[in-house]
Amino acid sequence: METLTRDEYFPNDDTVVSVLLRSPQMYFPEHIHEFDELVIARSGSGMNYINGTPAPICRGSVFYVRAKQTHFIDQLDDLHLTNVLILPSRFKHVSQDRKSTRLNSSHANIS
């Protein structure tokens, strides 16, 4: 089983989040990540498997895959996704000033 590494998807040591558009999503065999992944279905449909558990996905579906969970999508029918790749361990390495700047630009609020 293939492992998708952080080096492949995060260009430098400061990168916390990477966004990928899959238009359309092509079949990719079962794999694991060294990072977390938030997946948002923009259109189409398919069957998502996380640790062997199936769940149908269609426009508006959102799911979260933690690092080291097995994952793949099957029965693809013109499925278009936005994949938000996240390295939670790097959040603690971002200075408070940089957090504020980055999050304010997306209207997020930190307490």
mmCIF file of N, CA and C in Angstrom:
data_model
loop_
_atom_site.group_PDB
_atom_site.id
_atom_site.type_symbol
_atom_site.label_atom_id
_atom_site.label_comp_id
_atom_site.label_asym_id
_atom_site.label_seq_id
_atom_site.Cartn_x
_atom_site.Cartn_y
_atom_site.Cartn_z
ATOM 1 N N MET A 1 0.849 -1.176 0.000
ATOM 2 C CA MET A 1 0.000 0.000 0.000
ATOM 3 C C MET A 1 0.900 1.246 0.000
ATOM 4 N N GLU A 2 0.537 2.195 -0.818
ATOM 5 C CA GLU A 2 1.338 3.412 -0.945
ATOM 6 C C GLU A 2 1.098 4.369 0.224
ATOM 7 N N THR A 3 2.181 5.029 0.655
ATOM 8 C CA THR A 3 2.093 6.082 1.667
ATOM 9 C C THR A 3 2.372 7.413 0.991
ATOM 10 N N LEU A 4 1.418 8.347 1.087
ATOM 11 C CA LEU A 4 1.620 9.696 0.559
ATOM 12 C C LEU A 4 2.341 10.500 1.635
ATOM 13 N N THR A 5 3.504 11.022 1.303
ATOM 14 C CA THR A 5 4.349 11.678 2.302
ATOM 15 C C THR A 5 4.145 13.182 2.333
ATOM 16 N N ARG A 6 4.470 13.763 3.461
ATOM 17 C CA ARG A 6 4.358 15.221 3.611
ATOM 18 C C ARG A 6 5.296 15.938 2.652
ATOM 19 N N ASP A 7 6.449 15.348 2.354
ATOM 20 C CA ASP A 7 7.400 15.986 1.435
ATOM 21 C C ASP A 7 6.819 16.161 0.037
ATOM 22 N N GLU A 8 5.917 15.272 -0.365
ATOM 23 C CA GLU A 8 5.311 15.353 -1.692
ATOM 24 C C GLU A 8 4.317 16.505 -1.823
ATOM 25 N N TYR A 9 3.661 16.892 -0.720
ATOM 26 C CA TYR A 9 2.528 17.813 -0.798
ATOM 27 C C TYR A 9 2.720 19.129 -0.047
ATOM 28 N N PHE A 10 3.775 19.231 0.747
ATOM 29 C CA PHE A 10 4.019 20.449 1.509
ATOM 30 C C PHE A 10 5.394 20.984 1.107
ATOM 31 N N PRO A 11 5.435 22.098 0.355
ATOM 32 C CA PRO A 11 6.668 22.560 -0.281
ATOM 33 C C PRO A 11 7.789 22.996 0.652
ATOM 34 N N ASN A 12 7.453 23.401 1.874
ATOM 35 C CA ASN A 12 8.510 23.811 2.800
ATOM 36 C C ASN A 12 8.075 23.536 4.237
ATOM 37 N N ASP A 13 8.966 23.783 5.175
ATOM 38 C CA ASP A 13 8.705 23.471 6.586
ATOM 39 C C ASP A 13 7.687 24.393 7.232
ATOM 40 N N ASP A 14 7.340 25.505 6.582
ATOM 41 C CA ASP A 14 6.350 26.435 7.137
ATOM 42 C C ASP A 14 4.930 26.128 6.679
ATOM 43 N N THR A 15 4.786 25.283 5.684
ATOM 44 C CA THR A 15 3.466 25.006 5.120
ATOM 45 C C THR A 15 2.660 24.128 6.075
ATOM 46 N N VAL A 16 1.459 24.604 6.413
ATOM 47 C CA VAL A 16 0.574 23.890 7.326
ATOM 48 C C VAL A 16 -0.589 23.261 6.559
ATOM 49 N N VAL A 17 -1.039 23.946 5.506
ATOM 50 C CA VAL A 17 -2.201 23.513 4.735
ATOM 51 C C VAL A 17 -1.857 23.574 3.247
ATOM 52 N N SER A 18 -2.305 22.569 2.505
ATOM 53 C CA SER A 18 -2.139 22.543 1.057
ATOM 54 C C SER A 18 -3.495 22.178 0.453
ATOM 55 N N VAL A 19 -3.925 22.901 -0.574
ATOM 56 C CA VAL A 19 -5.238 22.673 -1.187
ATOM 57 C C VAL A 19 -5.046 22.157 -2.612
ATOM 58 N N LEU A 20 -5.741 21.054 -2.916
ATOM 59 C CA LEU A 20 -5.663 20.441 -4.243
ATOM 60 C C LEU A 20 -7.064 20.298 -4.822
ATOM 61 N N LEU A 21 -7.233 20.686 -6.068
ATOM 62 C CA LEU A 21 -8.504 20.478 -6.765
ATOM 63 C C LEU A 21 -8.382 19.215 -7.598
ATOM 64 N N ARG A 22 -9.364 18.350 -7.498
ATOM 65 C CA ARG A 22 -9.420 17.131 -8.301
ATOM 66 C C ARG A 22 -10.639 17.249 -9.205
ATOM 67 N N SER A 23 -10.397 17.575 -10.485
ATOM 68 C CA SER A 23 -11.486 17.875 -11.409
ATOM 69 C C SER A 23 -11.283 17.178 -12.744
ATOM 70 N N PRO A 24 -11.752 15.991 -12.926
ATOM 71 C CA PRO A 24 -12.398 15.148 -11.909
ATOM 72 C C PRO A 24 -11.375 14.312 -11.142
ATOM 73 N N GLN A 25 -11.840 13.707 -10.080
ATOM 74 C CA GLN A 25 -11.026 12.773 -9.309
ATOM 75 C C GLN A 25 -10.843 11.507 -10.133
ATOM 76 N N MET A 26 -9.603 11.095 -10.291
ATOM 77 C CA MET A 26 -9.296 9.849 -10.987
ATOM 78 C C MET A 26 -9.143 8.744 -9.936
ATOM 79 N N TYR A 27 -9.313 7.496 -10.363
ATOM 80 C CA TYR A 27 -9.143 6.394 -9.421
ATOM 81 C C TYR A 27 -7.709 6.390 -8.893
ATOM 82 N N PHE A 28 -7.581 6.221 -7.583
ATOM 83 C CA PHE A 28 -6.287 6.121 -6.922
ATOM 84 C C PHE A 28 -6.410 4.987 -5.915
ATOM 85 N N PRO A 29 -5.523 3.991 -5.960
ATOM 86 C CA PRO A 29 -5.678 2.824 -5.087
ATOM 87 C C PRO A 29 -5.596 3.172 -3.593
ATOM 88 N N GLU A 30 -6.038 2.231 -2.796
ATOM 89 C CA GLU A 30 -6.014 2.405 -1.344
ATOM 90 C C GLU A 30 -4.620 2.850 -0.902
ATOM 91 N N HIS A 31 -4.595 3.830 0.011
ATOM 92 C CA HIS A 31 -3.331 4.420 0.446
ATOM 93 C C HIS A 31 -3.490 4.989 1.857
ATOM 94 N N ILE A 32 -2.381 5.438 2.414
ATOM 95 C CA ILE A 32 -2.388 6.167 3.684
ATOM 96 C C ILE A 32 -1.621 7.468 3.485
ATOM 97 N N HIS A 33 -1.818 8.402 4.414
ATOM 98 C CA HIS A 33 -1.152 9.703 4.367
ATOM 99 C C HIS A 33 -0.295 9.896 5.609
ATOM 100 N N GLU A 34 0.700 10.758 5.495
ATOM 101 C CA GLU A 34 1.441 11.238 6.672
ATOM 102 C C GLU A 34 0.848 12.556 7.170
ATOM 103 N N PHE A 35 -0.333 12.890 6.720
ATOM 104 C CA PHE A 35 -1.006 14.140 7.053
ATOM 105 C C PHE A 35 -2.506 13.869 7.096
ATOM 106 N N ASP A 36 -3.258 14.800 7.652
ATOM 107 C CA ASP A 36 -4.712 14.696 7.663
ATOM 108 C C ASP A 36 -5.253 15.280 6.359
ATOM 109 N N GLU A 37 -6.479 14.896 6.013
ATOM 110 C CA GLU A 37 -7.080 15.390 4.777
ATOM 111 C C GLU A 37 -8.566 15.647 4.984
ATOM 112 N N LEU A 38 -8.993 16.850 4.665
ATOM 113 C CA LEU A 38 -10.405 17.219 4.649
ATOM 114 C C LEU A 38 -10.821 17.216 3.185
ATOM 115 N N VAL A 39 -11.847 16.441 2.848
ATOM 116 C CA VAL A 39 -12.274 16.302 1.455
ATOM 117 C C VAL A 39 -13.691 16.846 1.314
ATOM 118 N N ILE A 40 -13.873 17.716 0.321
ATOM 119 C CA ILE A 40 -15.170 18.332 0.050
ATOM 120 C C ILE A 40 -15.571 17.956 -1.378
ATOM 121 N N ALA A 41 -16.731 17.335 -1.524
ATOM 122 C CA ALA A 41 -17.225 16.958 -2.844
ATOM 123 C C ALA A 41 -17.982 18.139 -3.451
ATOM 124 N N ARG A 42 -17.505 18.614 -4.611
ATOM 125 C CA ARG A 42 -18.142 19.744 -5.296
ATOM 126 C C ARG A 42 -19.235 19.290 -6.260
ATOM 127 N N SER A 43 -19.063 18.105 -6.848
ATOM 128 C CA SER A 43 -20.077 17.562 -7.757
ATOM 129 C C SER A 43 -19.760 16.089 -8.012
ATOM 130 N N GLY A 44 -20.715 15.399 -8.635
ATOM 131 C CA GLY A 44 -20.533 13.990 -8.939
ATOM 132 C C GLY A 44 -20.819 13.102 -7.743
ATOM 133 N N SER A 45 -20.347 11.854 -7.838
ATOM 134 C CA SER A 45 -20.589 10.907 -6.742
ATOM 135 C C SER A 45 -19.537 9.803 -6.766
ATOM 136 N N GLY A 46 -19.534 9.024 -5.704
ATOM 137 C CA GLY A 46 -18.615 7.903 -5.570
ATOM 138 C C GLY A 46 -18.840 7.198 -4.254
ATOM 139 N N MET A 47 -18.001 6.221 -3.972
ATOM 140 C CA MET A 47 -18.052 5.496 -2.703
ATOM 141 C C MET A 47 -16.703 5.674 -2.029
ATOM 142 N N ASN A 48 -16.726 6.243 -0.832
ATOM 143 C CA ASN A 48 -15.515 6.515 -0.067
ATOM 144 C C ASN A 48 -15.307 5.399 0.954
ATOM 145 N N TYR A 49 -14.064 4.948 1.083
ATOM 146 C CA TYR A 49 -13.720 3.917 2.058
ATOM 147 C C TYR A 49 -12.631 4.462 2.983
ATOM 148 N N ILE A 50 -12.912 4.486 4.269
ATOM 149 C CA ILE A 50 -11.919 4.856 5.276
ATOM 150 C C ILE A 50 -11.801 3.669 6.226
ATOM 151 N N ASN A 51 -10.585 3.124 6.325
ATOM 152 C CA ASN A 51 -10.348 1.913 7.133
ATOM 153 C C ASN A 51 -11.336 0.808 6.791
ATOM 154 N N GLY A 52 -11.663 0.679 5.492
ATOM 155 C CA GLY A 52 -12.538 -0.385 5.024
ATOM 156 C C GLY A 52 -14.019 -0.123 5.154
ATOM 157 N N THR A 53 -14.404 0.965 5.785
ATOM 158 C CA THR A 53 -15.820 1.282 5.971
ATOM 159 C C THR A 53 -16.319 2.155 4.818
ATOM 160 N N PRO A 54 -17.316 1.668 4.056
ATOM 161 C CA PRO A 54 -17.807 2.439 2.910
ATOM 162 C C PRO A 54 -18.807 3.514 3.325
ATOM 163 N N ALA A 55 -18.803 4.606 2.562
ATOM 164 C CA ALA A 55 -19.789 5.673 2.746
ATOM 165 C C ALA A 55 -19.966 6.368 1.398
ATOM 166 N N PRO A 56 -21.210 6.503 0.942
ATOM 167 C CA PRO A 56 -21.435 7.178 -0.333
ATOM 168 C C PRO A 56 -21.083 8.665 -0.215
ATOM 169 N N ILE A 57 -20.569 9.225 -1.310
ATOM 170 C CA ILE A 57 -20.296 10.666 -1.333
ATOM 171 C C ILE A 57 -20.929 11.263 -2.587
ATOM 172 N N CYS A 58 -21.396 12.497 -2.445
ATOM 173 C CA CYS A 58 -21.993 13.233 -3.550
ATOM 174 C C CYS A 58 -21.790 14.723 -3.267
ATOM 175 N N ARG A 59 -22.276 15.562 -4.158
ATOM 176 C CA ARG A 59 -22.114 17.004 -3.996
ATOM 177 C C ARG A 59 -22.508 17.433 -2.575
ATOM 178 N N GLY A 60 -21.604 18.167 -1.922
ATOM 179 C CA GLY A 60 -21.855 18.656 -0.566
ATOM 180 C C GLY A 60 -21.313 17.755 0.526
ATOM 181 N N SER A 61 -20.899 16.533 0.187
ATOM 182 C CA SER A 61 -20.329 15.638 1.200
ATOM 183 C C SER A 61 -18.973 16.167 1.657
ATOM 184 N N VAL A 62 -18.715 16.001 2.944
ATOM 185 C CA VAL A 62 -17.431 16.383 3.533
ATOM 186 C C VAL A 62 -16.983 15.221 4.407
ATOM 187 N N PHE A 63 -15.712 14.846 4.286
ATOM 188 C CA PHE A 63 -15.190 13.823 5.184
ATOM 189 C C PHE A 63 -13.749 14.138 5.548
ATOM 190 N N TYR A 64 -13.329 13.566 6.664
ATOM 191 C CA TYR A 64 -12.008 13.839 7.232
ATOM 192 C C TYR A 64 -11.253 12.527 7.371
ATOM 193 N N VAL A 65 -10.057 12.489 6.821
ATOM 194 C CA VAL A 65 -9.208 11.298 6.907
ATOM 195 C C VAL A 65 -7.986 11.667 7.739
ATOM 196 N N ARG A 66 -7.790 10.992 8.839
ATOM 197 C CA ARG A 66 -6.616 11.246 9.690
ATOM 198 C C ARG A 66 -5.388 10.528 9.128
ATOM 199 N N ALA A 67 -4.231 11.066 9.468
ATOM 200 C CA ALA A 67 -2.977 10.416 9.074
ATOM 201 C C ALA A 67 -3.010 8.956 9.530
ATOM 202 N N LYS A 68 -2.492 8.091 8.694
ATOM 203 C CA LYS A 68 -2.353 6.649 8.947
ATOM 204 C C LYS A 68 -3.644 5.857 8.774
ATOM 205 N N GLN A 69 -4.766 6.499 8.438
ATOM 206 C CA GLN A 69 -5.973 5.742 8.117
ATOM 207 C C GLN A 69 -5.901 5.310 6.649
ATOM 208 N N THR A 70 -6.333 4.083 6.362
ATOM 209 C CA THR A 70 -6.389 3.662 4.966
ATOM 210 C C THR A 70 -7.580 4.345 4.306
ATOM 211 N N HIS A 71 -7.431 4.614 2.994
ATOM 212 C CA HIS A 71 -8.445 5.429 2.339
ATOM 213 C C HIS A 71 -8.394 5.236 0.824
ATOM 214 N N PHE A 72 -9.555 5.182 0.198
ATOM 215 C CA PHE A 72 -9.664 5.267 -1.255
ATOM 216 C C PHE A 72 -11.113 5.545 -1.640
ATOM 217 N N ILE A 73 -11.298 6.008 -2.880
ATOM 218 C CA ILE A 73 -12.634 6.304 -3.401
ATOM 219 C C ILE A 73 -12.833 5.445 -4.638
ATOM 220 N N ASP A 74 -13.998 4.813 -4.712
ATOM 221 C CA ASP A 74 -14.327 3.912 -5.810
ATOM 222 C C ASP A 74 -15.666 4.345 -6.407
ATOM 223 N N GLN A 75 -16.080 3.676 -7.471
ATOM 224 C CA GLN A 75 -17.367 3.940 -8.134
ATOM 225 C C GLN A 75 -17.483 5.419 -8.505
ATOM 226 N N LEU A 76 -16.423 5.961 -9.067
ATOM 227 C CA LEU A 76 -16.365 7.375 -9.427
ATOM 228 C C LEU A 76 -17.327 7.688 -10.569
ATOM 229 N N ASP A 77 -18.141 8.716 -10.362
ATOM 230 C CA ASP A 77 -19.057 9.181 -11.397
ATOM 231 C C ASP A 77 -18.920 10.698 -11.513
ATOM 232 N N ASP A 78 -17.943 11.136 -12.324
ATOM 233 C CA ASP A 78 -17.668 12.561 -12.543
ATOM 234 C C ASP A 78 -17.525 13.315 -11.212
ATOM 235 N N LEU A 79 -16.785 12.717 -10.286
ATOM 236 C CA LEU A 79 -16.591 13.276 -8.944
ATOM 237 C C LEU A 79 -15.528 14.368 -8.976
ATOM 238 N N HIS A 80 -15.895 15.549 -8.499
ATOM 239 C CA HIS A 80 -14.982 16.690 -8.409
ATOM 240 C C HIS A 80 -14.811 17.035 -6.931
ATOM 241 N N LEU A 81 -13.556 17.073 -6.489
ATOM 242 C CA LEU A 81 -13.252 17.246 -5.070
ATOM 243 C C LEU A 81 -12.322 18.428 -4.837
ATOM 244 N N THR A 82 -12.407 18.969 -3.633
ATOM 245 C CA THR A 82 -11.378 19.856 -3.096
ATOM 246 C C THR A 82 -10.774 19.125 -1.914
ATOM 247 N N ASN A 83 -9.468 18.875 -1.977
ATOM 248 C CA ASN A 83 -8.759 18.188 -0.902
ATOM 249 C C ASN A 83 -7.935 19.222 -0.133
ATOM 250 N N VAL A 84 -8.194 19.317 1.151
ATOM 251 C CA VAL A 84 -7.443 20.219 2.013
ATOM 252 C C VAL A 84 -6.533 19.348 2.874
ATOM 253 N N LEU A 85 -5.245 19.384 2.570
ATOM 254 C CA LEU A 85 -4.261 18.574 3.285
ATOM 255 C C LEU A 85 -3.739 19.392 4.457
ATOM 256 N N ILE A 86 -3.667 18.765 5.629
ATOM 257 C CA ILE A 86 -3.363 19.488 6.861
ATOM 258 C C ILE A 86 -2.279 18.754 7.645
ATOM 259 N N LEU A 87 -1.313 19.513 8.133
ATOM 260 C CA LEU A 87 -0.292 18.973 9.037
ATOM 261 C C LEU A 87 -0.505 19.592 10.416
ATOM 262 N N PRO A 88 -1.368 18.993 11.245
ATOM 263 C CA PRO A 88 -1.677 19.572 12.552
ATOM 264 C C PRO A 88 -0.443 19.795 13.418
ATOM 265 N N SER A 89 0.561 18.959 13.300
ATOM 266 C CA SER A 89 1.759 19.091 14.135
ATOM 267 C C SER A 89 2.501 20.401 13.869
ATOM 268 N N ARG A 90 2.296 20.984 12.713
ATOM 269 C CA ARG A 90 2.987 22.232 12.386
ATOM 270 C C ARG A 90 2.279 23.474 12.924
ATOM 271 N N PHE A 91 1.048 23.372 13.372
ATOM 272 C CA PHE A 91 0.342 24.539 13.891
ATOM 273 C C PHE A 91 1.090 25.170 15.054
ATOM 274 N N LYS A 92 1.693 24.367 15.905
ATOM 275 C CA LYS A 92 2.397 24.898 17.069
ATOM 276 C C LYS A 92 3.669 25.644 16.684
ATOM 277 N N HIS A 93 4.146 25.466 15.444
ATOM 278 C CA HIS A 93 5.376 26.103 15.006
ATOM 279 C C HIS A 93 5.146 27.441 14.311
ATOM 280 N N VAL A 94 3.885 27.830 14.163
ATOM 281 C CA VAL A 94 3.578 29.108 13.526
ATOM 282 C C VAL A 94 3.475 30.160 14.618
ATOM 283 N N SER A 95 4.176 31.265 14.452
ATOM 284 C CA SER A 95 4.164 32.314 15.476
ATOM 285 C C SER A 95 2.768 32.913 15.597
ATOM 286 N N GLN A 96 2.466 33.515 16.731
ATOM 287 C CA GLN A 96 1.155 34.109 16.970
ATOM 288 C C GLN A 96 0.865 35.195 15.940
ATOM 289 N N ASP A 97 1.854 36.010 15.584
ATOM 290 C CA ASP A 97 1.645 37.070 14.594
ATOM 291 C C ASP A 97 1.272 36.479 13.241
ATOM 292 N N ARG A 98 1.957 35.437 12.831
ATOM 293 C CA ARG A 98 1.684 34.830 11.538
ATOM 294 C C ARG A 98 0.324 34.142 11.554
ATOM 295 N N LYS A 99 -0.064 33.529 12.675
ATOM 296 C CA LYS A 99 -1.382 32.902 12.774
ATOM 297 C C LYS A 99 -2.461 33.951 12.573
ATOM 298 N N SER A 100 -2.313 35.058 13.261
ATOM 299 C CA SER A 100 -3.301 36.118 13.188
ATOM 300 C C SER A 100 -3.437 36.635 11.759
ATOM 301 N N THR A 101 -2.330 36.865 11.096
ATOM 302 C CA THR A 101 -2.349 37.369 9.725
ATOM 303 C C THR A 101 -3.009 36.373 8.786
ATOM 304 N N ARG A 102 -2.617 35.119 8.861
ATOM 305 C CA ARG A 102 -3.168 34.112 7.955
ATOM 306 C C ARG A 102 -4.653 33.887 8.195
ATOM 307 N N LEU A 103 -5.042 33.802 9.445
ATOM 308 C CA LEU A 103 -6.434 33.478 9.738
ATOM 309 C C LEU A 103 -7.361 34.666 9.516
ATOM 310 N N ASN A 104 -6.902 35.874 9.770
ATOM 311 C CA ASN A 104 -7.754 37.027 9.536
ATOM 312 C C ASN A 104 -8.116 37.151 8.060
ATOM 313 N N SER A 105 -7.211 36.767 7.191
ATOM 314 C CA SER A 105 -7.493 36.883 5.765
ATOM 315 C C SER A 105 -8.586 35.926 5.320
ATOM 316 N N SER A 106 -8.864 34.879 6.104
ATOM 317 C CA SER A 106 -9.940 33.957 5.745
ATOM 318 C C SER A 106 -11.118 34.079 6.716
ATOM 319 N N HIS A 107 -11.148 35.146 7.482
ATOM 320 C CA HIS A 107 -12.233 35.453 8.412
ATOM 321 C C HIS A 107 -12.402 34.448 9.531
ATOM 322 N N ALA A 108 -11.327 33.748 9.868
ATOM 323 C CA ALA A 108 -11.375 32.808 10.992
ATOM 324 C C ALA A 108 -11.108 33.577 12.283
ATOM 325 N N ASN A 109 -11.456 32.988 13.389
ATOM 326 C CA ASN A 109 -11.278 33.629 14.685
ATOM 327 C C ASN A 109 -10.576 32.674 15.618
ATOM 328 N N ILE A 110 -9.515 33.141 16.270
ATOM 329 C CA ILE A 110 -8.766 32.311 17.229
ATOM 330 C C ILE A 110 -8.978 32.878 18.615
ATOM 331 N N SER A 111 -9.193 32.017 19.593
ATOM 332 C CA SER A 111 -9.282 32.528 20.955
ATOM 333 C C SER A 111 -8.067 32.114 21.733
#
